């Protein structure tokens, strides 16, 4: 594991004299005790226990891997510029090998400017603040446009307890993996006759299998034990039935991972009563939005939930659960937006870019600040400003 101390094994070629075995002990026991004592005595101290902690190799870079990577930056609306500014400060303070290409994009624009799409295609990675989506009026969501344009088919949100942050439930560590391109969010709506609107929910075999495979691959590669498919196939028998059929076919290829299914309304009830029963959850588009926000509320709110949207070639990292406070004028005026969620999303971005040591430093610093409790924004029970939290994170960087 990253950061765990390395044990020094004894040198088999050393010239130390052999001791005669004691006749009262079996051979294995006679060898085990001295060896264990040597291993324990020679192991370096753990982090925080004095001395210099040694790390195991977590990533073997190729020549040139340290070259700074360009990242497209969309500060966004409302609190977006505040929290993306915090990320820029922290990245600069720890000399992270990234630099930002910033673009001015707002949710009331008719479309994402072509230059922004081209920048993300070129850089492969984007960091984004919240974009306000007008309610009603026929204005399309720029968030949806980005996901469809770049085929960011998987949304991943990690809802987990943060040490030092008291919540109603403990031992919560849920990963919500949501299909990101179809379902009720297909955007296919029209008025049949005045007063009658038809909205189409599109579910395809291809996208359902793709998101199911992503969820099981994530579980397999991250030592997760269970995948739960969320659905409403008891009512939408064809659409959600196709989604479930796809999940079952993929689950059969991963026999080491437990698979189960839950109806979405029961899922919401179970989340707020016994959330510790869930591990990885795979959902169609709309259900994933509801489940991720519900799970976020269990462990501290949207202000501490990291997330990202990924596809085959591109990734956009942003606040994990819906940024309901994007348009909160009071937070903007008082400069008290919570930067934690986007800072943790930036740590996800650094791992995506194969800079795990920088990601660990950033994540550790953020968690130290939360655990200390001195600097917290209003949503976490404190009175700190965005800048005060940012300065505290910088001060806690190793």
mmCIF file of C-alpha atoms in Angstrom:
data_model
loop_
_atom_site.group_PDB
_atom_site.id
_atom_site.type_symbol
_atom_site.label_atom_id
_atom_site.label_comp_id
_atom_site.label_asym_id
_atom_site.label_seq_id
_atom_site.Cartn_x
_atom_site.Cartn_y
_atom_site.Cartn_z
ATOM 1 C CA UNK A 1 0.000 0.000 0.000
ATOM 2 C CA UNK A 2 1.159 3.513 -0.710
ATOM 3 C CA UNK A 3 3.087 4.974 2.192
ATOM 4 C CA UNK A 4 3.420 1.725 4.120
ATOM 5 C CA UNK A 5 6.889 1.047 5.544
ATOM 6 C CA UNK A 6 9.176 -1.388 3.756
ATOM 7 C CA UNK A 7 10.529 -4.305 5.787
ATOM 8 C CA UNK A 8 14.212 -5.126 5.433
ATOM 9 C CA UNK A 9 14.686 -8.834 4.899
ATOM 10 C CA UNK A 10 17.810 -10.436 6.408
ATOM 11 C CA UNK A 11 20.793 -10.948 4.136
ATOM 12 C CA UNK A 12 21.006 -14.648 3.320
ATOM 13 C CA UNK A 13 24.678 -14.252 2.327
ATOM 14 C CA UNK A 14 25.789 -12.695 5.608
ATOM 15 C CA UNK A 15 28.575 -14.380 7.511
ATOM 16 C CA UNK A 16 26.807 -14.407 10.867
ATOM 17 C CA UNK A 17 27.391 -17.703 12.731
ATOM 18 C CA UNK A 18 24.636 -20.278 12.888
ATOM 19 C CA UNK A 19 23.242 -21.164 16.278
ATOM 20 C CA UNK A 20 22.709 -24.743 17.268
ATOM 21 C CA UNK A 21 18.991 -25.588 17.408
ATOM 22 C CA UNK A 22 17.461 -26.188 20.774
ATOM 23 C CA UNK A 23 16.205 -29.793 20.978
ATOM 24 C CA UNK A 24 13.045 -28.662 22.818
ATOM 25 C CA UNK A 25 11.703 -26.586 19.902
ATOM 26 C CA UNK A 26 10.590 -27.679 16.415
ATOM 27 C CA UNK A 27 12.860 -26.387 13.582
ATOM 28 C CA UNK A 28 10.338 -23.816 12.249
ATOM 29 C CA UNK A 29 9.706 -22.293 15.676
ATOM 30 C CA UNK A 30 13.463 -22.108 16.360
ATOM 31 C CA UNK A 31 13.938 -20.083 13.161
ATOM 32 C CA UNK A 32 10.796 -17.941 13.425
ATOM 33 C CA UNK A 33 11.392 -16.062 16.675
ATOM 34 C CA UNK A 34 14.875 -14.633 15.878
ATOM 35 C CA UNK A 35 13.763 -13.771 12.339
ATOM 36 C CA UNK A 36 10.642 -11.972 13.594
ATOM 37 C CA UNK A 37 12.708 -10.019 16.116
ATOM 38 C CA UNK A 38 15.140 -8.941 13.366
ATOM 39 C CA UNK A 39 12.277 -7.878 11.068
ATOM 40 C CA UNK A 40 10.536 -5.849 13.768
ATOM 41 C CA UNK A 41 13.725 -4.211 15.009
ATOM 42 C CA UNK A 42 14.904 -3.310 11.520
ATOM 43 C CA UNK A 43 11.568 -1.927 10.274
ATOM 44 C CA UNK A 44 11.550 1.882 9.988
ATOM 45 C CA UNK A 45 9.138 3.816 12.192
ATOM 46 C CA UNK A 46 5.604 4.369 10.985
ATOM 47 C CA UNK A 47 4.581 7.848 9.819
ATOM 48 C CA UNK A 48 4.001 10.088 12.787
ATOM 49 C CA UNK A 49 6.005 7.831 15.153
ATOM 50 C CA UNK A 50 9.332 9.590 14.888
ATOM 51 C CA UNK A 51 12.180 9.225 12.445
ATOM 52 C CA UNK A 52 12.026 9.251 8.672
ATOM 53 C CA UNK A 53 9.320 7.023 7.258
ATOM 54 C CA UNK A 54 10.238 5.007 4.177
ATOM 55 C CA UNK A 55 7.820 4.493 1.327
ATOM 56 C CA UNK A 56 7.403 1.610 -1.031
ATOM 57 C CA UNK A 57 7.483 2.187 -4.771
ATOM 58 C CA UNK A 58 3.996 3.228 -5.855
ATOM 59 C CA UNK A 59 4.694 4.313 -9.415
ATOM 60 C CA UNK A 60 7.632 3.684 -11.734
ATOM 61 C CA UNK A 61 7.812 6.695 -14.048
ATOM 62 C CA UNK A 62 9.101 6.593 -17.575
ATOM 63 C CA UNK A 63 11.545 9.286 -18.752
ATOM 64 C CA UNK A 64 9.621 12.497 -19.267
ATOM 65 C CA UNK A 65 6.633 11.529 -17.104
ATOM 66 C CA UNK A 66 7.351 14.499 -14.830
ATOM 67 C CA UNK A 67 6.684 16.961 -17.645
ATOM 68 C CA UNK A 68 3.889 19.311 -16.499
ATOM 69 C CA UNK A 69 0.531 18.343 -17.958
ATOM 70 C CA UNK A 70 -1.899 20.906 -19.374
ATOM 71 C CA UNK A 71 -5.370 20.823 -17.812
ATOM 72 C CA UNK A 72 -8.398 22.699 -19.160
ATOM 73 C CA UNK A 73 -9.955 24.794 -16.390
ATOM 74 C CA UNK A 74 -13.580 25.966 -16.383
ATOM 75 C CA UNK A 75 -14.148 28.134 -13.260
ATOM 76 C CA UNK A 76 -17.896 28.193 -13.931
ATOM 77 C CA UNK A 77 -20.649 30.106 -12.132
ATOM 78 C CA UNK A 78 -21.400 31.192 -8.575
ATOM 79 C CA UNK A 79 -18.877 29.696 -6.179
ATOM 80 C CA UNK A 80 -16.992 28.038 -9.056
ATOM 81 C CA UNK A 81 -14.256 30.686 -9.391
ATOM 82 C CA UNK A 82 -13.741 30.639 -5.599
ATOM 83 C CA UNK A 83 -13.157 26.892 -5.325
ATOM 84 C CA UNK A 84 -11.188 26.523 -8.567
ATOM 85 C CA UNK A 85 -9.007 29.409 -7.365
ATOM 86 C CA UNK A 86 -8.347 27.431 -4.179
ATOM 87 C CA UNK A 87 -7.233 24.444 -6.261
ATOM 88 C CA UNK A 88 -4.867 26.618 -8.290
ATOM 89 C CA UNK A 89 -3.259 27.953 -5.111
ATOM 90 C CA UNK A 90 -2.761 24.497 -3.613
ATOM 91 C CA UNK A 91 -1.366 23.060 -6.858
ATOM 92 C CA UNK A 92 1.127 25.908 -7.051
ATOM 93 C CA UNK A 93 2.112 25.532 -3.390
ATOM 94 C CA UNK A 94 3.004 21.852 -3.772
ATOM 95 C CA UNK A 95 4.588 22.360 -7.215
ATOM 96 C CA UNK A 96 2.258 19.839 -8.821
ATOM 97 C CA UNK A 97 3.266 19.037 -12.427
ATOM 98 C CA UNK A 98 0.139 20.554 -13.980
ATOM 99 C CA UNK A 99 -0.731 23.924 -15.465
ATOM 100 C CA UNK A 100 -4.149 25.295 -16.347
ATOM 101 C CA UNK A 101 -5.692 26.649 -19.528
ATOM 102 C CA UNK A 102 -8.634 28.678 -18.223
ATOM 103 C CA UNK A 103 -11.823 29.378 -20.203
ATOM 104 C CA UNK A 104 -14.751 31.625 -19.302
ATOM 105 C CA UNK A 105 -17.879 29.469 -19.621
ATOM 106 C CA UNK A 106 -21.280 30.124 -18.044
ATOM 107 C CA UNK A 107 -24.409 28.017 -17.778
ATOM 108 C CA UNK A 108 -26.618 30.523 -19.603
ATOM 109 C CA UNK A 109 -24.585 30.260 -22.813
ATOM 110 C CA UNK A 110 -26.394 28.588 -25.732
ATOM 111 C CA UNK A 111 -23.547 26.081 -26.123
ATOM 112 C CA UNK A 112 -20.039 25.295 -24.910
ATOM 113 C CA UNK A 113 -17.612 27.330 -27.053
ATOM 114 C CA UNK A 114 -15.789 25.161 -29.639
ATOM 115 C CA UNK A 115 -12.416 26.356 -28.299
ATOM 116 C CA UNK A 116 -13.227 24.777 -24.920
ATOM 117 C CA UNK A 117 -14.178 21.439 -26.472
ATOM 118 C CA UNK A 118 -10.992 21.520 -28.539
ATOM 119 C CA UNK A 119 -8.892 22.275 -25.437
ATOM 120 C CA UNK A 120 -10.357 19.292 -23.548
ATOM 121 C CA UNK A 121 -9.845 17.019 -26.563
ATOM 122 C CA UNK A 122 -6.233 18.147 -26.748
ATOM 123 C CA UNK A 123 -5.435 18.022 -23.014
ATOM 124 C CA UNK A 124 -7.604 14.942 -22.246
ATOM 125 C CA UNK A 125 -8.334 16.301 -18.752
ATOM 126 C CA UNK A 126 -10.519 19.131 -17.428
ATOM 127 C CA UNK A 127 -11.193 20.578 -13.973
ATOM 128 C CA UNK A 128 -14.571 22.295 -13.713
ATOM 129 C CA UNK A 129 -16.471 24.434 -11.255
ATOM 130 C CA UNK A 130 -20.251 24.293 -11.202
ATOM 131 C CA UNK A 131 -22.197 25.508 -14.219
ATOM 132 C CA UNK A 132 -25.663 26.833 -13.411
ATOM 133 C CA UNK A 133 -28.391 25.176 -15.476
ATOM 134 C CA UNK A 134 -31.474 27.365 -16.007
ATOM 135 C CA UNK A 135 -34.686 25.692 -14.814
ATOM 136 C CA UNK A 136 -37.198 25.324 -17.629
ATOM 137 C CA UNK A 137 -37.282 27.614 -20.632
ATOM 138 C CA UNK A 138 -35.906 25.055 -23.057
ATOM 139 C CA UNK A 139 -32.238 25.962 -22.387
ATOM 140 C CA UNK A 140 -30.071 22.857 -22.600
ATOM 141 C CA UNK A 141 -27.554 21.971 -19.874
ATOM 142 C CA UNK A 142 -23.931 22.634 -20.752
ATOM 143 C CA UNK A 143 -22.963 19.872 -18.320
ATOM 144 C CA UNK A 144 -24.934 17.375 -20.423
ATOM 145 C CA UNK A 145 -23.472 18.802 -23.614
ATOM 146 C CA UNK A 146 -19.928 18.254 -22.363
ATOM 147 C CA UNK A 147 -20.672 14.669 -21.326
ATOM 148 C CA UNK A 148 -22.270 13.775 -24.648
ATOM 149 C CA UNK A 149 -19.772 15.640 -26.816
ATOM 150 C CA UNK A 150 -16.811 13.905 -25.146
ATOM 151 C CA UNK A 151 -18.652 10.611 -24.487
ATOM 152 C CA UNK A 152 -18.001 10.790 -20.746
ATOM 153 C CA UNK A 153 -20.150 7.744 -20.130
ATOM 154 C CA UNK A 154 -19.308 7.109 -16.461
ATOM 155 C CA UNK A 155 -19.868 9.408 -13.501
ATOM 156 C CA UNK A 156 -18.079 8.318 -10.330
ATOM 157 C CA UNK A 157 -18.809 9.768 -6.887
ATOM 158 C CA UNK A 158 -17.164 8.474 -3.709
ATOM 159 C CA UNK A 159 -19.383 9.065 -0.662
ATOM 160 C CA UNK A 160 -17.366 8.161 2.421
ATOM 161 C CA UNK A 161 -17.061 9.299 6.013
ATOM 162 C CA UNK A 162 -14.316 11.874 6.509
ATOM 163 C CA UNK A 163 -12.302 11.366 9.728
ATOM 164 C CA UNK A 164 -13.115 14.073 12.265
ATOM 165 C CA UNK A 165 -16.416 15.071 10.668
ATOM 166 C CA UNK A 166 -19.297 13.820 12.856
ATOM 167 C CA UNK A 167 -22.289 12.402 10.983
ATOM 168 C CA UNK A 168 -25.354 10.345 11.833
ATOM 169 C CA UNK A 169 -23.906 7.209 10.166
ATOM 170 C CA UNK A 170 -20.434 5.689 10.405
ATOM 171 C CA UNK A 171 -18.611 3.133 8.227
ATOM 172 C CA UNK A 172 -20.074 4.638 5.051
ATOM 173 C CA UNK A 173 -17.917 4.115 1.971
ATOM 174 C CA UNK A 174 -20.115 4.055 -1.122
ATOM 175 C CA UNK A 175 -19.045 4.499 -4.732
ATOM 176 C CA UNK A 176 -21.900 5.526 -7.033
ATOM 177 C CA UNK A 177 -21.207 4.781 -10.710
ATOM 178 C CA UNK A 178 -23.843 6.349 -12.939
ATOM 179 C CA UNK A 179 -24.451 5.996 -16.663
ATOM 180 C CA UNK A 180 -23.935 9.494 -17.978
ATOM 181 C CA UNK A 181 -25.199 9.769 -21.546
ATOM 182 C CA UNK A 182 -28.744 8.430 -21.910
ATOM 183 C CA UNK A 183 -31.832 7.483 -19.850
ATOM 184 C CA UNK A 184 -34.145 10.321 -18.815
ATOM 185 C CA UNK A 185 -31.290 12.728 -19.536
ATOM 186 C CA UNK A 186 -31.345 11.956 -23.257
ATOM 187 C CA UNK A 187 -32.898 15.387 -23.806
ATOM 188 C CA UNK A 188 -35.488 14.102 -26.309
ATOM 189 C CA UNK A 189 -38.618 16.100 -25.545
ATOM 190 C CA UNK A 190 -41.358 17.624 -27.652
ATOM 191 C CA UNK A 191 -44.873 18.986 -27.318
ATOM 192 C CA UNK A 192 -47.292 16.576 -28.979
ATOM 193 C CA UNK A 193 -50.241 18.979 -28.811
ATOM 194 C CA UNK A 194 -50.666 22.112 -26.692
ATOM 195 C CA UNK A 195 -50.581 21.034 -23.055
ATOM 196 C CA UNK A 196 -49.110 17.577 -23.746
ATOM 197 C CA UNK A 197 -45.337 17.037 -23.598
ATOM 198 C CA UNK A 198 -43.592 13.771 -24.384
ATOM 199 C CA UNK A 199 -40.167 13.036 -22.902
ATOM 200 C CA UNK A 200 -38.318 9.956 -24.094
ATOM 201 C CA UNK A 201 -36.217 7.726 -21.852
ATOM 202 C CA UNK A 202 -33.623 5.903 -23.950
ATOM 203 C CA UNK A 203 -31.840 2.792 -22.654
ATOM 204 C CA UNK A 204 -29.500 0.858 -24.945
ATOM 205 C CA UNK A 205 -27.779 -2.484 -24.581
ATOM 206 C CA UNK A 206 -24.435 -0.967 -25.544
ATOM 207 C CA UNK A 207 -24.441 1.784 -22.907
ATOM 208 C CA UNK A 208 -25.870 -0.486 -20.211
ATOM 209 C CA UNK A 209 -23.182 -3.116 -20.747
ATOM 210 C CA UNK A 210 -20.511 -0.440 -20.893
ATOM 211 C CA UNK A 211 -21.417 1.114 -17.548
ATOM 212 C CA UNK A 212 -21.883 -2.302 -15.915
ATOM 213 C CA UNK A 213 -18.435 -3.405 -17.071
ATOM 214 C CA UNK A 214 -16.944 -0.166 -15.774
ATOM 215 C CA UNK A 215 -18.537 -0.734 -12.360
ATOM 216 C CA UNK A 216 -17.297 -4.314 -12.073
ATOM 217 C CA UNK A 217 -13.835 -3.387 -13.316
ATOM 218 C CA UNK A 218 -13.706 -0.597 -10.740
ATOM 219 C CA UNK A 219 -14.774 -2.991 -7.991
ATOM 220 C CA UNK A 220 -12.252 -5.624 -9.068
ATOM 221 C CA UNK A 221 -9.314 -3.229 -9.331
ATOM 222 C CA UNK A 222 -10.109 -1.433 -6.059
ATOM 223 C CA UNK A 223 -10.667 -4.505 -3.853
ATOM 224 C CA UNK A 224 -14.404 -3.866 -3.565
ATOM 225 C CA UNK A 225 -16.591 -6.824 -2.689
ATOM 226 C CA UNK A 226 -20.099 -6.025 -3.937
ATOM 227 C CA UNK A 227 -21.878 -4.289 -6.812
ATOM 228 C CA UNK A 228 -25.530 -3.273 -6.457
ATOM 229 C CA UNK A 229 -27.631 -2.420 -9.528
ATOM 230 C CA UNK A 230 -30.318 0.216 -8.894
ATOM 231 C CA UNK A 231 -33.457 0.036 -11.059
ATOM 232 C CA UNK A 232 -37.225 0.422 -11.413
ATOM 233 C CA UNK A 233 -37.771 -2.638 -13.603
ATOM 234 C CA UNK A 234 -40.944 -3.538 -11.745
ATOM 235 C CA UNK A 235 -42.604 -0.611 -13.569
ATOM 236 C CA UNK A 236 -40.338 0.188 -16.535
ATOM 237 C CA UNK A 237 -40.021 -3.442 -17.503
ATOM 238 C CA UNK A 238 -38.447 -2.960 -20.930
ATOM 239 C CA UNK A 239 -36.111 -0.011 -20.310
ATOM 240 C CA UNK A 240 -34.841 -0.843 -16.824
ATOM 241 C CA UNK A 241 -35.282 -4.517 -17.645
ATOM 242 C CA UNK A 242 -32.672 -4.129 -20.386
ATOM 243 C CA UNK A 243 -30.354 -2.361 -17.939
ATOM 244 C CA UNK A 244 -30.705 -5.220 -15.427
ATOM 245 C CA UNK A 245 -30.213 -7.865 -18.092
ATOM 246 C CA UNK A 246 -26.961 -6.199 -19.101
ATOM 247 C CA UNK A 247 -25.752 -5.976 -15.498
ATOM 248 C CA UNK A 248 -26.485 -9.667 -14.915
ATOM 249 C CA UNK A 249 -24.548 -10.710 -18.010
ATOM 250 C CA UNK A 250 -21.500 -8.688 -16.936
ATOM 251 C CA UNK A 251 -21.783 -9.887 -13.308
ATOM 252 C CA UNK A 252 -21.448 -13.492 -14.486
ATOM 253 C CA UNK A 253 -17.951 -12.679 -15.717
ATOM 254 C CA UNK A 254 -16.839 -11.523 -12.239
ATOM 255 C CA UNK A 255 -17.665 -14.458 -9.938
ATOM 256 C CA UNK A 256 -15.456 -13.128 -7.125
ATOM 257 C CA UNK A 257 -17.652 -10.029 -6.727
ATOM 258 C CA UNK A 258 -21.061 -10.275 -5.063
ATOM 259 C CA UNK A 259 -23.911 -8.898 -7.169
ATOM 260 C CA UNK A 260 -27.389 -7.844 -6.090
ATOM 261 C CA UNK A 261 -30.237 -5.599 -7.268
ATOM 262 C CA UNK A 262 -32.466 -3.077 -5.537
ATOM 263 C CA UNK A 263 -35.492 -1.014 -6.600
ATOM 264 C CA UNK A 264 -34.677 2.689 -6.486
ATOM 265 C CA UNK A 265 -37.340 3.714 -3.955
ATOM 266 C CA UNK A 266 -36.281 0.967 -1.547
ATOM 267 C CA UNK A 267 -32.687 1.960 -2.239
ATOM 268 C CA UNK A 268 -33.327 5.504 -0.967
ATOM 269 C CA UNK A 269 -34.918 4.160 2.202
ATOM 270 C CA UNK A 270 -32.059 1.724 2.789
ATOM 271 C CA UNK A 271 -29.489 4.467 2.184
ATOM 272 C CA UNK A 272 -30.787 6.619 5.014
ATOM 273 C CA UNK A 273 -31.326 3.687 7.397
ATOM 274 C CA UNK A 274 -28.404 1.301 6.773
ATOM 275 C CA UNK A 275 -25.960 2.889 4.275
ATOM 276 C CA UNK A 276 -23.081 0.679 5.419
ATOM 277 C CA UNK A 277 -24.600 -2.245 3.505
ATOM 278 C CA UNK A 278 -23.695 -0.656 0.141
ATOM 279 C CA UNK A 279 -20.314 -0.816 -1.564
ATOM 280 C CA UNK A 280 -20.334 -0.053 -5.317
ATOM 281 C CA UNK A 281 -23.643 1.001 -6.866
ATOM 282 C CA UNK A 282 -24.283 1.061 -10.622
ATOM 283 C CA UNK A 283 -27.261 3.035 -11.867
ATOM 284 C CA UNK A 284 -28.968 4.504 -14.917
ATOM 285 C CA UNK A 285 -28.632 8.253 -15.355
ATOM 286 C CA UNK A 286 -31.456 9.790 -13.318
ATOM 287 C CA UNK A 287 -31.322 7.303 -10.435
ATOM 288 C CA UNK A 288 -27.589 7.864 -10.055
ATOM 289 C CA UNK A 289 -28.113 11.583 -9.645
ATOM 290 C CA UNK A 290 -30.633 10.996 -6.842
ATOM 291 C CA UNK A 291 -28.616 8.257 -5.139
ATOM 292 C CA UNK A 292 -25.333 10.208 -5.206
ATOM 293 C CA UNK A 293 -26.904 13.293 -3.642
ATOM 294 C CA UNK A 294 -28.668 11.223 -0.987
ATOM 295 C CA UNK A 295 -25.440 9.424 -0.124
ATOM 296 C CA UNK A 296 -23.562 12.723 -0.007
ATOM 297 C CA UNK A 297 -26.005 14.010 2.599
ATOM 298 C CA UNK A 298 -25.154 11.064 4.841
ATOM 299 C CA UNK A 299 -21.463 11.927 5.157
ATOM 300 C CA UNK A 300 -21.236 15.708 5.285
ATOM 301 C CA UNK A 301 -22.931 17.115 2.206
ATOM 302 C CA UNK A 302 -21.954 18.058 -1.322
ATOM 303 C CA UNK A 303 -19.090 20.199 -0.040
ATOM 304 C CA UNK A 304 -16.921 17.179 0.766
ATOM 305 C CA UNK A 305 -17.857 14.811 -2.078
ATOM 306 C CA UNK A 306 -15.299 14.409 -4.885
ATOM 307 C CA UNK A 307 -16.263 13.121 -8.297
ATOM 308 C CA UNK A 308 -15.398 12.816 -11.931
ATOM 309 C CA UNK A 309 -16.831 12.016 -15.342
ATOM 310 C CA UNK A 310 -14.725 9.703 -17.474
ATOM 311 C CA UNK A 311 -14.793 8.238 -20.957
ATOM 312 C CA UNK A 312 -12.451 6.281 -23.148
ATOM 313 C CA UNK A 313 -10.195 9.265 -23.915
ATOM 314 C CA UNK A 314 -11.234 12.215 -21.747
ATOM 315 C CA UNK A 315 -12.096 13.054 -18.145
ATOM 316 C CA UNK A 316 -13.703 16.005 -16.360
ATOM 317 C CA UNK A 317 -13.284 16.321 -12.596
ATOM 318 C CA UNK A 318 -15.726 18.383 -10.544
ATOM 319 C CA UNK A 319 -17.718 18.440 -7.323
ATOM 320 C CA UNK A 320 -19.158 14.949 -6.978
ATOM 321 C CA UNK A 321 -22.774 15.680 -6.052
ATOM 322 C CA UNK A 322 -24.942 18.378 -7.613
ATOM 323 C CA UNK A 323 -23.635 21.813 -6.779
ATOM 324 C CA UNK A 324 -26.869 23.140 -5.322
ATOM 325 C CA UNK A 325 -24.975 26.115 -3.881
ATOM 326 C CA UNK A 326 -23.592 27.278 -7.246
ATOM 327 C CA UNK A 327 -26.033 30.172 -7.295
ATOM 328 C CA UNK A 328 -25.794 30.966 -3.567
ATOM 329 C CA UNK A 329 -25.082 34.701 -3.637
ATOM 330 C CA UNK A 330 -24.387 34.823 0.113
ATOM 331 C CA UNK A 331 -21.515 32.344 -0.182
ATOM 332 C CA UNK A 332 -20.032 34.341 -3.036
ATOM 333 C CA UNK A 333 -20.374 37.679 -1.235
ATOM 334 C CA UNK A 334 -18.954 36.340 2.027
ATOM 335 C CA UNK A 335 -16.256 34.307 0.234
ATOM 336 C CA UNK A 336 -17.182 31.259 2.324
ATOM 337 C CA UNK A 337 -17.644 28.491 -0.244
ATOM 338 C CA UNK A 338 -16.308 25.080 0.751
ATOM 339 C CA UNK A 339 -13.294 24.118 -1.456
ATOM 340 C CA UNK A 340 -12.904 20.599 -0.015
ATOM 341 C CA UNK A 341 -14.939 18.719 -2.633
ATOM 342 C CA UNK A 342 -13.037 20.202 -5.567
ATOM 343 C CA UNK A 343 -9.683 19.765 -3.796
ATOM 344 C CA UNK A 344 -10.442 16.064 -3.336
ATOM 345 C CA UNK A 345 -11.604 15.872 -6.962
ATOM 346 C CA UNK A 346 -8.242 17.370 -7.895
ATOM 347 C CA UNK A 347 -6.541 14.553 -6.007
ATOM 348 C CA UNK A 348 -8.565 12.127 -8.162
ATOM 349 C CA UNK A 349 -7.352 14.061 -11.205
ATOM 350 C CA UNK A 350 -3.717 13.752 -10.109
ATOM 351 C CA UNK A 351 -4.093 9.979 -9.769
ATOM 352 C CA UNK A 352 -5.700 9.890 -13.198
ATOM 353 C CA UNK A 353 -2.618 11.706 -14.522
ATOM 354 C CA UNK A 354 -0.392 9.132 -12.772
ATOM 355 C CA UNK A 355 0.949 11.454 -10.079
ATOM 356 C CA UNK A 356 -0.053 9.375 -7.009
ATOM 357 C CA UNK A 357 2.407 10.975 -4.584
ATOM 358 C CA UNK A 358 1.042 14.447 -5.258
ATOM 359 C CA UNK A 359 -2.504 13.103 -4.921
ATOM 360 C CA UNK A 360 -1.669 11.533 -1.552
ATOM 361 C CA UNK A 361 -0.104 14.779 -0.282
ATOM 362 C CA UNK A 362 -3.148 16.816 -1.261
ATOM 363 C CA UNK A 363 -5.688 14.355 0.131
ATOM 364 C CA UNK A 364 -3.779 13.950 3.392
ATOM 365 C CA UNK A 365 -3.536 17.720 3.882
ATOM 366 C CA UNK A 366 -7.280 18.194 3.315
ATOM 367 C CA UNK A 367 -8.177 15.423 5.748
ATOM 368 C CA UNK A 368 -5.818 16.853 8.372
ATOM 369 C CA UNK A 369 -7.567 20.220 8.176
ATOM 370 C CA UNK A 370 -11.008 18.614 8.563
ATOM 371 C CA UNK A 371 -9.854 16.404 11.429
ATOM 372 C CA UNK A 372 -8.271 19.372 13.223
ATOM 373 C CA UNK A 373 -11.611 21.195 13.092
ATOM 374 C CA UNK A 374 -10.165 24.688 13.385
ATOM 375 C CA UNK A 375 -10.874 25.767 9.826
ATOM 376 C CA UNK A 376 -14.261 24.737 8.452
ATOM 377 C CA UNK A 377 -16.801 26.503 6.303
ATOM 378 C CA UNK A 378 -20.412 27.046 7.371
ATOM 379 C CA UNK A 379 -21.741 23.819 5.813
ATOM 380 C CA UNK A 380 -19.371 21.841 8.063
ATOM 381 C CA UNK A 381 -20.284 23.768 11.213
ATOM 382 C CA UNK A 382 -17.585 26.444 11.073
ATOM 383 C CA UNK A 383 -17.219 30.086 10.111
ATOM 384 C CA UNK A 384 -14.066 30.029 7.970
ATOM 385 C CA UNK A 385 -13.709 31.639 4.575
ATOM 386 C CA UNK A 386 -12.619 29.787 1.459
ATOM 387 C CA UNK A 387 -9.199 31.427 1.701
ATOM 388 C CA UNK A 388 -8.713 30.430 5.337
ATOM 389 C CA UNK A 389 -9.438 26.778 4.514
ATOM 390 C CA UNK A 390 -7.121 26.969 1.502
ATOM 391 C CA UNK A 391 -4.301 28.471 3.594
ATOM 392 C CA UNK A 392 -4.773 25.718 6.202
ATOM 393 C CA UNK A 393 -4.515 23.014 3.516
ATOM 394 C CA UNK A 394 -1.321 24.589 2.175
ATOM 395 C CA UNK A 395 0.124 24.750 5.701
ATOM 396 C CA UNK A 396 -0.564 21.005 6.144
ATOM 397 C CA UNK A 397 1.140 19.887 2.939
ATOM 398 C CA UNK A 398 4.056 17.557 3.650
#
